[in-house]
Coordinates of C-alpha atoms in Angstrom, one line a residue:
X1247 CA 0.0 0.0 0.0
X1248 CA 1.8 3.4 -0.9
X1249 CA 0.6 6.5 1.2
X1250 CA 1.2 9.5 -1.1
X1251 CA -0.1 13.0 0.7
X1252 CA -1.7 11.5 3.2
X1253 CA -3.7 9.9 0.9
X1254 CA -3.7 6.0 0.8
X1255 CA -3.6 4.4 -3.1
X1256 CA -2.9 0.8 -4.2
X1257 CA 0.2 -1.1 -3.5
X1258 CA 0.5 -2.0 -7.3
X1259 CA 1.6 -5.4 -6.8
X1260 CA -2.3 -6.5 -7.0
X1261 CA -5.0 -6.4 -9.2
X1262 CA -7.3 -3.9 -8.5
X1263 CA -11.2 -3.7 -9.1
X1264 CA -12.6 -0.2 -9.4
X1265 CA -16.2 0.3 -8.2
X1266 CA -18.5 3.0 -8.7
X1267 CA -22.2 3.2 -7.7
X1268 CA -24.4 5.1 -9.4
X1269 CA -24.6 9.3 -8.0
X1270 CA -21.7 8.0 -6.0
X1271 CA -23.9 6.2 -3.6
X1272 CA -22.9 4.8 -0.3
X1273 CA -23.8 1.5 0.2
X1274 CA -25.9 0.6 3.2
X1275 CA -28.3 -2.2 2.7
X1276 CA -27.9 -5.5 2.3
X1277 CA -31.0 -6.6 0.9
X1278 CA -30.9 -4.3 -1.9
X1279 CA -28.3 -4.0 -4.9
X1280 CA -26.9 -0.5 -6.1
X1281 CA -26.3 0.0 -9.8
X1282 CA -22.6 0.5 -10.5
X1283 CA -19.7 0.1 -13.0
X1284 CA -16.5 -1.3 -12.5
X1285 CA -13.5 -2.3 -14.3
X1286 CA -11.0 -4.8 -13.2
X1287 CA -7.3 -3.8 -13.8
X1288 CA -4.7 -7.0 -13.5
X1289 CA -1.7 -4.8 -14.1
X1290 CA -0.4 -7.3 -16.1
X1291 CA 0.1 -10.1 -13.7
X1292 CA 0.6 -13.2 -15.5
X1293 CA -2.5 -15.8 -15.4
X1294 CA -5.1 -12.6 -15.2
X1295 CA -7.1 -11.1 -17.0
X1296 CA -8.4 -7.0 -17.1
X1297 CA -12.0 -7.0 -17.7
X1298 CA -13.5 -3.2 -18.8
X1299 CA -11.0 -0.2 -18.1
X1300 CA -11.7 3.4 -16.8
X1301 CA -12.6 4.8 -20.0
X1302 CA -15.2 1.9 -20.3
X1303 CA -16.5 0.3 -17.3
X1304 CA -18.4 -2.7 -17.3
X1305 CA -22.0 -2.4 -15.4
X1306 CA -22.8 -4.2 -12.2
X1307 CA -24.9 -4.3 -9.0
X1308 CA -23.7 -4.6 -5.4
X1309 CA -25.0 -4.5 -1.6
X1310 CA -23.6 -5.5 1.5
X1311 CA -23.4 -9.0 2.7
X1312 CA -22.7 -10.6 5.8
X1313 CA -24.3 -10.9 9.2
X1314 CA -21.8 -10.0 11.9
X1315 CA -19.3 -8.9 9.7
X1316 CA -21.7 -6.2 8.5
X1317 CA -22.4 -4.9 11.7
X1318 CA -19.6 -5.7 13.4
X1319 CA -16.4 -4.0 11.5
X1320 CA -16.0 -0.8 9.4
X1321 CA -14.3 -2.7 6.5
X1322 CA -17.8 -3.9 4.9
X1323 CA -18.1 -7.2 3.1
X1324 CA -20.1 -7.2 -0.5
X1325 CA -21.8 -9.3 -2.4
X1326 CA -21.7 -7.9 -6.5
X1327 CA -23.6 -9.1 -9.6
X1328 CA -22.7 -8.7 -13.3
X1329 CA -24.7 -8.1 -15.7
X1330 CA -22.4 -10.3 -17.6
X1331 CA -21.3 -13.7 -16.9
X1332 CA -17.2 -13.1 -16.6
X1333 CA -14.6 -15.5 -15.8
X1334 CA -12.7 -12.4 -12.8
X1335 CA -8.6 -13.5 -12.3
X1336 CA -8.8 -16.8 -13.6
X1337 CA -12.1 -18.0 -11.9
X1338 CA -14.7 -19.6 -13.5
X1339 CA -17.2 -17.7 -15.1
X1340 CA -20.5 -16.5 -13.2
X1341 CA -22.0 -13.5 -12.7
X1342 CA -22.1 -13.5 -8.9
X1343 CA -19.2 -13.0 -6.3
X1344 CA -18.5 -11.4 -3.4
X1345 CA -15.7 -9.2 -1.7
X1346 CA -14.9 -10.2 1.5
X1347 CA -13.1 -7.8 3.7
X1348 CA -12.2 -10.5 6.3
X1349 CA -12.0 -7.6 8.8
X1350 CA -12.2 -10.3 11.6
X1351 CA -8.7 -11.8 10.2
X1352 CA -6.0 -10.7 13.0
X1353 CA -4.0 -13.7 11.4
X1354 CA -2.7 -12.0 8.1
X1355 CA -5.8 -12.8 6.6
X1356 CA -5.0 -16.3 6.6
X1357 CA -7.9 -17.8 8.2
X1358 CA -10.0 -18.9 5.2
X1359 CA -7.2 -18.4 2.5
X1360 CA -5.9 -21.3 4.8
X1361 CA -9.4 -23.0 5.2
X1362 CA -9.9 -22.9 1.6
X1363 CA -6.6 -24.7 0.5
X1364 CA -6.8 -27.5 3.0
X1365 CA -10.6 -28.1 1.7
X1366 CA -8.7 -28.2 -2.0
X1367 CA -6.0 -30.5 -0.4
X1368 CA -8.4 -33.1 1.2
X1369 CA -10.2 -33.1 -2.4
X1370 CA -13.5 -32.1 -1.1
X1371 CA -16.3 -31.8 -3.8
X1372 CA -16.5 -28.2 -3.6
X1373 CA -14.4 -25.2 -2.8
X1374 CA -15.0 -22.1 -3.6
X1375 CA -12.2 -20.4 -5.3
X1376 CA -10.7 -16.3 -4.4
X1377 CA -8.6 -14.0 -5.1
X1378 CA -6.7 -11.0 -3.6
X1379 CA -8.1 -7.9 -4.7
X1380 CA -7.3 -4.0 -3.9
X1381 CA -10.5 -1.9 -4.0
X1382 CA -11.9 1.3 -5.0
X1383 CA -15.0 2.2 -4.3
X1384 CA -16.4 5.2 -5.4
X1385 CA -12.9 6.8 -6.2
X1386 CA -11.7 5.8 -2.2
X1387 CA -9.5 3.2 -1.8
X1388 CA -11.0 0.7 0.6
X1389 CA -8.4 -1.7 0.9
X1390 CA -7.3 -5.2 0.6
X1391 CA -10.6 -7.9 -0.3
X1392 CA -10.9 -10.9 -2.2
X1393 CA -12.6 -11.8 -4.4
X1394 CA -14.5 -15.1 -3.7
X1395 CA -17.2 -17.4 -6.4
X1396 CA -20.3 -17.4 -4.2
X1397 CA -21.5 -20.9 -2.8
X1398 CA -24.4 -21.7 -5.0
X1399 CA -26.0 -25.0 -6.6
X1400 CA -24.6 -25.1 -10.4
X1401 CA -22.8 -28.3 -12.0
X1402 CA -19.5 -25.9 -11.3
X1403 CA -20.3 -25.5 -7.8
X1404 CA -22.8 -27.5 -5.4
X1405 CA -23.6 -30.0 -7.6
X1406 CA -26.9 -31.4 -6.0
X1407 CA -30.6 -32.0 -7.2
X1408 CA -32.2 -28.7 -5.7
X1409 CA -35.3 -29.7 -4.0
X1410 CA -38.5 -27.9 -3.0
X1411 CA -38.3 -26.7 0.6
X1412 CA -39.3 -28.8 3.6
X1413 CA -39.7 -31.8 1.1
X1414 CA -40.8 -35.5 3.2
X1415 CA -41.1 -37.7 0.2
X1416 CA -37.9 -39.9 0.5
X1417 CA -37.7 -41.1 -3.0
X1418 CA -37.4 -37.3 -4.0
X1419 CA -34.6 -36.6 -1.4

């Protein structure tokens, strides 16, 4: 992270997604989704990919996400939607991700980057795969995030038989 003026900019050594809501909006809710641009600049680090640029933002939604850790922490976790399905740093494509700050992280964010990679070790069926991101939001830069495929049923993700709710019959289940 370089601190020029007092003001605090991107380290450079990570891509970094820029995020702007439309009028500039904050974002406050979590239940419902801002329309925004955004551009995704990989500053030529080898395996990724830039997706829109400055002078041609891609479009998007976003709102918070979270339960404690959008109450809890001043570093707010999103959840964004593209209007486009995009395969973001290598990932596979979807439309739906999210940022997560991991503001509760005193462990050098290691937590879940370490969670993650013993799920992938153990071969589990699923993991869901992320990415170190620096974010702007709004033209404020917000800090380290990453960029994580949201857990939903899909062949690539889950890949279960979704059922009605509250379903008894046991043939169905």
């Amino acid at each position: 992270i370089a601190i020029m003026a007092g003001a605090v900019e991107p380290s450079g050594t990570l891509p970094v997604l820029h995020i702007s809501t439309e009028g500039n909006a904050p974002i406050t809710s979590k239940e419902t989704y801002l329309n925004a641009t955004f551009y995704l600049d990989a500053l030529g680090l080898e395996g990724y990919e830039s997706f829109g640029s400055a002078e041609s933002p891609l479009t998007m939604q976003i709102k918070g996400r979270g339960n404690y850790t959008w109450t809890g922490f001043d570093k707010k976790p999103y959840r964004v939607k593209l209007t486009s399905k995009a395969a973001l740093l290598g990932m596979k494509a979807s439309k739906h991700f999210a940022l997560l700050a991991h503001a509760d992280d005193e462990l050098a964010f290691l937590r879940n980057t370490m969670g993650l990679e013993l799920s992938r070790r153990l071969g589990l069926a699923y993991t869901p795969e992320q990415r170190s991101v620096e974010v702007v939001l709004n033209g404020d830069y917000i800090g380290l995030y990453f960029l994580t495929e949201l857990i939903r049923v899909d062949k690539d993700r889950v890949n279960i038989t979704e059922q009605a709710d509250e379903e008894t019959d046991a043939d169905a289940i």
